[in-house]
Tab-separated table of C-alpha atoms in Angstrom:
chain	number	residue	atom	x	y	z
Q	1	MET	CA	147.079	120.122	40.993
Q	2	LYS	CA	144.348	118.826	38.635
Q	3	ILE	CA	140.822	118.893	40.126
Q	4	VAL	CA	138.101	117.282	37.905
Q	5	ILE	CA	134.551	118.052	38.526
Q	6	ILE	CA	132.018	115.757	36.827
Q	7	ASP	CA	128.402	116.692	36.652
Q	8	GLY	CA	125.334	116.190	34.501
Q	9	GLN	CA	121.804	117.446	34.063
Q	10	GLY	CA	121.750	121.258	34.659
Q	11	GLY	CA	125.240	121.265	36.383
Q	12	ARG	CA	124.145	122.906	39.681
Q	13	MET	CA	126.269	120.745	41.869
Q	14	GLY	CA	129.260	121.231	39.697
Q	15	GLY	CA	128.734	124.906	39.541
Q	16	LEU	CA	128.518	125.203	43.271
Q	17	LEU	CA	131.682	123.055	43.634
Q	18	ALA	CA	133.672	125.191	41.060
Q	19	GLU	CA	132.557	128.359	42.785
Q	20	LYS	CA	133.461	127.236	46.305
Q	21	ILE	CA	136.779	125.819	45.191
Q	22	LYS	CA	137.680	129.009	43.456
Q	23	LYS	CA	136.738	131.023	46.548
Q	24	ALA	CA	138.883	128.830	48.680
Q	25	ALA	CA	141.837	130.264	46.695
Q	26	ILE	CA	143.943	127.234	46.328
Q	27	PRO	CA	146.715	128.687	44.192
Q	28	GLU	CA	147.936	125.429	42.571
Q	29	ALA	CA	144.405	124.160	41.703
Q	30	GLU	CA	143.293	123.827	38.059
Q	31	ILE	CA	139.577	123.144	37.835
Q	32	TYR	CA	138.357	120.906	35.047
Q	33	ALA	CA	134.685	121.038	34.330
Q	34	LEU	CA	133.509	117.956	32.668
Q	35	GLY	CA	129.896	117.815	31.944
Q	36	THR	CA	127.900	114.902	30.712
Q	37	ASN	CA	125.954	117.578	28.580
Q	38	SER	CA	126.682	121.078	27.438
Q	39	ALA	CA	124.341	122.670	29.981
Q	40	ALA	CA	126.409	121.176	32.893
Q	41	THR	CA	129.668	122.218	31.325
Q	42	THR	CA	128.535	125.802	30.769
Q	43	ALA	CA	127.321	126.083	34.399
Q	44	MET	CA	130.583	124.929	35.758
Q	45	LEU	CA	132.475	127.285	33.546
Q	46	LYS	CA	130.340	130.223	34.422
Q	47	ALA	CA	130.978	129.392	38.183
Q	48	GLY	CA	134.726	129.712	37.575
Q	49	ALA	CA	136.274	126.432	36.390
Q	50	ASP	CA	139.394	126.983	34.469
Q	51	TYR	CA	138.726	124.402	31.650
Q	52	GLY	CA	135.602	122.762	30.362
Q	53	ALA	CA	134.662	119.906	27.987
Q	54	THR	CA	131.537	117.828	27.371
Q	55	GLY	CA	130.826	114.197	26.831
Q	56	GLU	CA	132.488	110.745	27.311
Q	57	ASN	CA	135.902	111.207	25.897
Q	58	PRO	CA	136.968	114.184	28.023
Q	59	VAL	CA	135.980	112.229	31.111
Q	60	LEU	CA	138.051	109.208	29.793
Q	61	VAL	CA	141.147	111.380	29.058
Q	62	ASN	CA	141.055	113.671	32.178
Q	63	CYS	CA	140.482	110.962	34.747
Q	64	ARG	CA	143.865	109.473	33.744
Q	65	ASP	CA	145.944	112.165	35.436
Q	66	ALA	CA	143.571	113.829	37.792
Q	67	ASP	CA	144.561	114.413	41.428
Q	68	TYR	CA	140.970	114.778	42.608
Q	69	ILE	CA	137.682	113.726	41.126
Q	70	ILE	CA	134.639	115.399	42.573
Q	71	GLY	CA	131.007	114.786	41.672
Q	72	PRO	CA	127.778	113.011	42.679
Q	73	LEU	CA	127.963	109.273	43.681
Q	74	GLY	CA	126.503	108.456	40.246
Q	75	ILE	CA	129.664	109.174	38.298
Q	76	MET	CA	130.804	105.684	39.393
Q	77	ALA	CA	127.617	103.980	38.273
Q	78	ALA	CA	126.842	103.081	34.729
Q	79	ASP	CA	123.664	104.709	33.353
Q	80	ALA	CA	123.388	106.956	36.341
Q	81	LEU	CA	122.211	110.728	36.171
Q	82	LEU	CA	119.258	109.632	34.037
Q	83	GLY	CA	121.510	107.677	31.651
Q	84	GLU	CA	124.086	110.431	31.124
Q	85	VAL	CA	127.015	108.418	32.760
Q	86	THR	CA	128.046	105.855	30.335
Q	87	PRO	CA	129.676	102.474	31.415
Q	88	ALA	CA	133.012	103.715	30.123
Q	89	MET	CA	132.771	107.022	32.126
Q	90	ALA	CA	132.086	105.131	35.296
Q	91	THR	CA	134.937	102.793	34.623
Q	92	ALA	CA	137.303	105.650	33.958
Q	93	VAL	CA	136.330	107.264	37.261
Q	94	GLY	CA	136.638	104.085	39.202
Q	95	GLN	CA	140.063	103.102	37.828
Q	96	SER	CA	141.599	106.552	38.108
Q	97	ARG	CA	144.220	106.945	40.801
Q	98	ALA	CA	142.668	110.240	41.786
Q	99	MET	CA	141.184	110.661	45.244
Q	100	LYS	CA	137.432	110.660	44.536
Q	101	ILE	CA	135.151	112.957	46.648
Q	102	LEU	CA	131.671	111.772	45.974
Q	103	LEU	CA	128.522	113.484	47.029
Q	104	PRO	CA	125.619	111.203	48.211
Q	105	VAL	CA	122.683	112.396	46.149
Q	106	ASN	CA	119.846	110.013	46.790
Q	107	LYS	CA	118.092	110.265	43.421
Q	108	CYS	CA	117.866	108.320	40.129
Q	109	SER	CA	117.398	104.975	41.709
Q	110	GLN	CA	120.357	105.263	44.119
Q	111	HIS	CA	120.081	105.687	47.827
Q	112	VAL	CA	122.789	105.616	50.407
Q	113	VAL	CA	121.635	104.137	53.618
Q	114	GLY	CA	122.759	106.043	56.672
Q	115	VAL	CA	123.236	109.310	54.869
Q	116	THR	CA	121.299	112.395	56.022
Q	117	ASP	CA	119.548	114.352	53.264
Q	118	TYR	CA	121.577	117.585	53.061
Q	119	SER	CA	120.888	120.460	50.756
Q	120	MET	CA	123.083	120.767	47.639
Q	121	SER	CA	124.843	123.701	49.240
Q	122	GLU	CA	125.617	121.744	52.469
Q	123	LEU	CA	126.900	118.750	50.412
Q	124	THR	CA	129.175	120.985	48.318
Q	125	GLU	CA	130.577	122.718	51.459
Q	126	GLN	CA	131.272	119.292	52.974
Q	127	ALA	CA	133.055	118.256	49.820
Q	128	LEU	CA	135.108	121.466	49.764
Q	129	SER	CA	136.049	120.918	53.512
Q	130	TYR	CA	137.245	117.387	52.789
Q	131	LEU	CA	139.147	118.484	49.626
Q	132	LEU	CA	140.983	121.188	51.779
Q	133	SER	CA	141.852	118.751	54.408
Q	134	CYS	CA	143.323	116.308	51.767
Q	135	ILE	CA	145.479	119.186	50.239
Q	136	GLN	CA	146.726	120.302	53.658
Q	137	GLY	CA	147.571	116.686	54.558
Q	138	THR	CA	145.220	116.430	57.522
Q	139	ASN	CA	143.074	113.603	56.077
């Protein structure tokens, strides 16, 4: 099972996600850390991701056969994450057959109405819970 985590800036969200998914001990899971910059990739690898790569092309290539793509809502919006998400990256995420688990971070000119402002830890915990329910077939 290929789980792609995409994150940018400092990689805090992606690092928390990688750590929590590893602790959940999903034996068939391979975690691909795709950073929009090297700091984000490094943070996710340090947190336990199995593979890591940085930049646009790794996102384009790895979204093709991902089972799950997890990251901030901005990964589906061109120029999001302070411009780190290119239009091609947003398209690759949007067109992927993977189940997308998007965390609603109300920053960078994006606000999701009706969403409570959760801490990063709470958001990543909710994402993990949803991922596990998908894998177990209860969602």
